[in-house]
Each structure stands twice: as structure tokens, then as C-alpha cells.
Tab-separated table of N, CA and C in Angstrom:
chain	number	residue	atom	x	y	z
A	4	MET	N	7.955	-20.318	-19.212
A	4	MET	CA	8.218	-20.096	-17.807
A	4	MET	C	6.881	-20.125	-17.075
A	5	GLY	N	6.343	-21.284	-16.896
A	5	GLY	CA	5.038	-21.433	-16.299
A	5	GLY	C	5.031	-21.332	-14.791
A	6	TYR	N	6.148	-21.229	-14.171
A	6	TYR	CA	6.211	-21.147	-12.724
A	6	TYR	C	7.153	-20.023	-12.333
A	7	LYS	N	7.049	-19.602	-11.085
A	7	LYS	CA	7.872	-18.507	-10.595
A	7	LYS	C	9.137	-19.076	-9.975
A	8	GLN	N	10.275	-18.654	-10.481
A	8	GLN	CA	11.542	-19.129	-9.953
A	8	GLN	C	11.998	-18.237	-8.806
A	9	LYS	N	12.961	-18.710	-8.062
A	9	LYS	CA	13.489	-17.964	-6.935
A	9	LYS	C	14.075	-16.643	-7.422
A	10	GLY	N	13.686	-15.556	-6.768
A	10	GLY	CA	14.212	-14.246	-7.117
A	10	GLY	C	13.387	-13.505	-8.148
A	11	GLN	N	12.339	-14.135	-8.672
A	11	GLN	CA	11.481	-13.464	-9.644
A	11	GLN	C	10.171	-13.083	-8.987
A	12	LEU	N	9.644	-11.937	-9.395
A	12	LEU	CA	8.424	-11.431	-8.790
A	12	LEU	C	7.180	-11.759	-9.601
A	13	THR	N	7.342	-12.064	-10.877
A	13	THR	CA	6.192	-12.316	-11.742
A	13	THR	C	6.302	-13.695	-12.376
A	14	THR	N	5.181	-14.139	-12.940
A	14	THR	CA	5.178	-15.398	-13.681
A	14	THR	C	4.725	-15.126	-15.103
A	15	ASP	N	5.026	-16.026	-15.992
A	15	ASP	CA	4.603	-15.930	-17.378
A	15	ASP	C	3.621	-17.063	-17.639
A	16	ILE	N	2.688	-16.853	-18.563
A	16	ILE	CA	1.661	-17.853	-18.823
A	16	ILE	C	2.259	-19.117	-19.429
A	17	GLU	N	3.061	-18.975	-20.459
A	17	GLU	CA	3.662	-20.131	-21.114
A	17	GLU	C	5.166	-20.119	-20.873
A	18	TRP	N	5.711	-21.295	-20.650
A	18	TRP	CA	7.132	-21.357	-20.310
A	18	TRP	C	8.017	-20.931	-21.458
A	19	HIS	N	7.596	-21.097	-22.697
A	19	HIS	CA	8.476	-20.812	-23.825
A	19	HIS	C	8.357	-19.375	-24.330
A	20	LYS	N	7.473	-18.571	-23.761
A	20	LYS	CA	7.329	-17.194	-24.231
A	20	LYS	C	8.591	-16.372	-23.968
A	21	HIS	N	9.287	-16.684	-22.904
A	21	HIS	CA	10.471	-15.877	-22.600
A	21	HIS	C	11.597	-16.117	-23.607
A	22	LEU	N	11.468	-17.123	-24.433
A	22	LEU	CA	12.487	-17.369	-25.442
A	22	LEU	C	12.285	-16.489	-26.675
A	23	ARG	N	11.081	-15.993	-26.860
A	23	ARG	CA	10.815	-15.125	-28.000
A	23	ARG	C	11.214	-13.697	-27.667
A	24	LYS	N	11.519	-12.934	-28.702
A	24	LYS	CA	11.978	-11.568	-28.492
A	24	LYS	C	10.913	-10.719	-27.800
A	25	ILE	N	9.689	-10.742	-28.311
A	25	ILE	CA	8.645	-9.911	-27.713
A	25	ILE	C	8.232	-10.451	-26.348
A	26	GLY	N	8.270	-11.770	-26.186
A	26	GLY	CA	7.936	-12.357	-24.895
A	26	GLY	C	8.924	-11.957	-23.817
A	27	LYS	N	10.200	-11.885	-24.191
A	27	LYS	CA	11.222	-11.434	-23.240
A	27	LYS	C	10.912	-10.025	-22.768
A	28	ARG	N	10.557	-9.192	-23.742
A	28	ARG	CA	10.315	-7.788	-23.420
A	28	ARG	C	9.145	-7.654	-22.446
A	29	PHE	N	8.059	-8.382	-22.706
A	29	PHE	CA	6.905	-8.311	-21.816
A	29	PHE	C	7.230	-8.877	-20.441
A	30	PHE	N	7.957	-9.980	-20.419
A	30	PHE	CA	8.291	-10.602	-19.139
A	30	PHE	C	9.140	-9.668	-18.284
A	31	TRP	N	10.211	-9.130	-18.854
A	31	TRP	CA	11.104	-8.299	-18.061
A	31	TRP	C	10.493	-6.945	-17.728
A	32	LYS	N	9.591	-6.447	-18.596
A	32	LYS	CA	8.882	-5.215	-18.271
A	32	LYS	C	8.005	-5.436	-17.040
A	33	GLY	N	7.298	-6.559	-17.009
A	33	GLY	CA	6.483	-6.891	-15.847
A	33	GLY	C	7.323	-7.088	-14.602
A	34	GLU	N	8.481	-7.685	-14.772
A	34	GLU	CA	9.388	-7.909	-13.639
A	34	GLU	C	9.877	-6.573	-13.065
A	35	ARG	N	10.259	-5.659	-13.946
A	35	ARG	CA	10.725	-4.341	-13.488
A	35	ARG	C	9.607	-3.567	-12.798
A	36	ASN	N	8.409	-3.608	-13.358
A	36	ASN	CA	7.280	-2.901	-12.746
A	36	ASN	C	6.936	-3.488	-11.381
A	37	ALA	N	6.981	-4.802	-11.258
A	37	ALA	CA	6.702	-5.446	-9.973
A	37	ALA	C	7.760	-5.066	-8.944
A	38	GLU	N	9.017	-4.965	-9.381
A	38	GLU	CA	10.080	-4.570	-8.458
A	38	GLU	C	9.892	-3.132	-7.992
A	39	LYS	N	9.537	-2.235	-8.913
A	39	LYS	CA	9.295	-0.836	-8.535
A	39	LYS	C	8.149	-0.735	-7.537
A	40	LYS	N	7.083	-1.499	-7.780
A	40	LYS	CA	5.935	-1.484	-6.881
A	40	LYS	C	6.331	-1.987	-5.494
A	41	MET	N	7.123	-3.059	-5.449
A	41	MET	CA	7.557	-3.620	-4.180
A	41	MET	C	8.428	-2.624	-3.410
A	42	VAL	N	9.334	-1.947	-4.115
A	42	VAL	CA	10.211	-0.971	-3.468
A	42	VAL	C	9.391	0.188	-2.917
A	43	ASN	N	8.433	0.687	-3.687
A	43	ASN	CA	7.596	1.794	-3.221
A	43	ASN	C	6.773	1.407	-2.003
A	44	GLU	N	6.248	0.183	-1.970
A	44	GLU	CA	5.492	-0.278	-0.809
A	44	GLU	C	6.390	-0.365	0.423
A	45	ASN	N	7.605	-0.877	0.243
A	45	ASN	CA	8.532	-0.980	1.374
A	45	ASN	C	8.935	0.399	1.874
A	46	LEU	N	9.164	1.344	0.959
A	46	LEU	CA	9.526	2.697	1.374
A	46	LEU	C	8.384	3.376	2.114
A	47	SER	N	7.157	3.160	1.660
A	47	SER	CA	6.021	3.780	2.346
A	47	SER	C	5.864	3.204	3.748
A	48	GLU	N	6.124	1.903	3.919
A	48	GLU	CA	6.063	1.305	5.255
A	48	GLU	C	7.137	1.898	6.158
A	49	ILE	N	8.342	2.067	5.633
A	49	ILE	CA	9.440	2.628	6.423
A	49	ILE	C	9.140	4.073	6.789
A	50	ASN	N	8.617	4.841	5.839
A	50	ASN	CA	8.288	6.238	6.112
A	50	ASN	C	7.186	6.356	7.152
A	51	ASP	N	6.210	5.453	7.131
A	51	ASP	CA	5.139	5.487	8.122
A	51	ASP	C	5.681	5.206	9.518
A	52	MET	N	6.666	4.313	9.612
A	52	MET	CA	7.214	3.966	10.919
A	52	MET	C	8.115	5.067	11.462
A	53	THR	N	8.827	5.783	10.596
A	53	THR	CA	9.787	6.776	11.063
A	53	THR	C	9.223	8.183	11.084
A	54	GLU	N	7.997	8.354	10.627
A	54	GLU	CA	7.413	9.688	10.582
A	54	GLU	C	7.137	10.173	11.997
A	55	ILE	N	7.607	11.365	12.302
A	55	ILE	CA	7.412	11.951	13.622
A	55	ILE	C	6.132	12.780	13.573
A	56	PRO	N	5.185	12.461	14.426
A	56	PRO	CA	3.949	13.244	14.398
A	56	PRO	C	4.217	14.659	14.894
A	57	SER	N	3.682	15.629	14.213
A	57	SER	CA	3.887	17.015	14.614
A	57	SER	C	2.705	17.445	15.469
A	58	LEU	N	2.996	17.923	16.656
A	58	LEU	CA	1.969	18.360	17.587
A	58	LEU	C	2.065	19.865	17.769
A	59	THR	N	0.917	20.493	17.905
A	59	THR	CA	0.912	21.913	18.257
A	59	THR	C	1.085	22.000	19.765
A	60	PHE	N	1.330	23.202	20.247
A	60	PHE	CA	1.502	23.365	21.690
A	60	PHE	C	0.215	23.016	22.434
A	61	ASP	N	-0.929	23.372	21.862
A	61	ASP	CA	-2.202	23.049	22.516
A	61	ASP	C	-2.388	21.540	22.636
A	62	GLU	N	-2.073	20.807	21.565
A	62	GLU	CA	-2.194	19.348	21.611
A	62	GLU	C	-1.224	18.757	22.625
A	63	LEU	N	-0.019	19.313	22.702
A	63	LEU	CA	0.968	18.831	23.660
A	63	LEU	C	0.494	19.057	25.089
A	64	PHE	N	-0.060	20.231	25.370
A	64	PHE	CA	-0.551	20.509	26.715
A	64	PHE	C	-1.745	19.624	27.059
A	65	ASP	N	-2.597	19.348	26.077
A	65	ASP	CA	-3.716	18.432	26.320
A	65	ASP	C	-3.203	17.041	26.676
A	66	LEU	N	-2.166	16.587	25.975
A	66	LEU	CA	-1.582	15.283	26.291
A	66	LEU	C	-0.976	15.272	27.690
A	67	ILE	N	-0.338	16.368	28.058
A	67	ILE	CA	0.274	16.449	29.386
A	67	ILE	C	-0.802	16.377	30.458
A	68	GLU	N	-1.892	17.115	30.259
A	68	GLU	CA	-2.967	17.110	31.248
A	68	GLU	C	-3.631	15.737	31.348
A	69	LYS	N	-3.799	15.070	30.224
A	69	LYS	CA	-4.446	13.758	30.229
A	69	LYS	C	-3.554	12.697	30.865
A	70	ASN	N	-2.276	12.714	30.531
A	70	ASN	CA	-1.380	11.635	30.949
A	70	ASN	C	-0.711	11.885	32.285
A	71	ARG	N	-0.474	13.116	32.628
A	71	ARG	CA	0.251	13.450	33.871
A	71	ARG	C	1.489	12.573	33.998
A	72	PHE	N	2.525	12.996	33.305
A	72	PHE	CA	3.752	12.212	33.252
A	72	PHE	C	4.206	11.796	34.647
A	73	GLU	N	4.515	10.528	34.810
A	73	GLU	CA	4.962	10.009	36.094
A	73	GLU	C	6.471	10.104	36.247
A	74	ASN	N	7.176	10.142	35.144
A	74	ASN	CA	8.628	10.239	35.189
A	74	ASN	C	9.006	11.690	35.513
A	75	PRO	N	9.838	11.933	36.539
A	75	PRO	CA	10.172	13.312	36.930
A	75	PRO	C	10.889	14.098	35.820
A	76	THR	N	11.718	13.442	35.049
A	76	THR	CA	12.399	14.175	33.978
A	76	THR	C	11.410	14.593	32.895
A	77	ASP	N	10.434	13.740	32.604
A	77	ASP	CA	9.404	14.115	31.636
A	77	ASP	C	8.574	15.283	32.149
A	78	LYS	N	8.306	15.288	33.460
A	78	LYS	CA	7.549	16.396	34.040
A	78	LYS	C	8.312	17.707	33.886
A	79	LYS	N	9.615	17.673	34.156
A	79	LYS	CA	10.429	18.888	34.051
A	79	LYS	C	10.453	19.412	32.621
A	80	ILE	N	10.600	18.502	31.682
A	80	ILE	CA	10.626	18.911	30.275
A	80	ILE	C	9.287	19.516	29.883
A	81	ALA	N	8.196	18.883	30.304
A	81	ALA	CA	6.863	19.376	29.954
A	81	ALA	C	6.591	20.726	30.595
A	82	GLU	N	7.056	20.927	31.822
A	82	GLU	CA	6.827	22.200	32.499
A	82	GLU	C	7.640	23.320	31.871
A	83	ASN	N	8.825	22.998	31.365
A	83	ASN	CA	9.664	24.028	30.744
A	83	ASN	C	9.133	24.470	29.386
A	84	ILE	N	8.353	23.626	28.756
A	84	ILE	CA	7.791	23.999	27.450
A	84	ILE	C	6.684	24.967	27.698
């Protein structure tokens, strides 16, 4: 298997190694590890995008003073906090 086929994440050095018992084991072990790595990278990207930054009240008030919300509803919410 000298080339990477559609749906596979890894390649093998020699095309005929996957026909041998030990070659199969090494090939599929590498394939499983590559899939786990890919899934973990995708999950970390998703978690980074959905992570809500936690602000203390002091940081929130500093942001309010710096930005001076122009939207009246945002101003009301900020003043009530």
C-alpha cells in the first residue's frame, strides 16, 4: 500500500506489507492512532470556539468603561450589574 487511499489517514511504505499478519497490525494501529489524534484536534478546536471567557466584576466594569456600550439595552444590563 504505497499510496494513501480515500478515507485512510496513514500510508504504508510497501504496498504488500498490509497483506502480512504483522504488517496489517502495524498499519491499522497507525490508522487508529491517527484517527484518535485527528478527533482530539477537532474537539480542541470546537472547545476553543465555544469556551465562554469568565470575567470578574472588575474586568467587566473596566470593559464597560472602555467601550461605553452604545446599545441602550446593553447599557441597562451593564448598569444593573
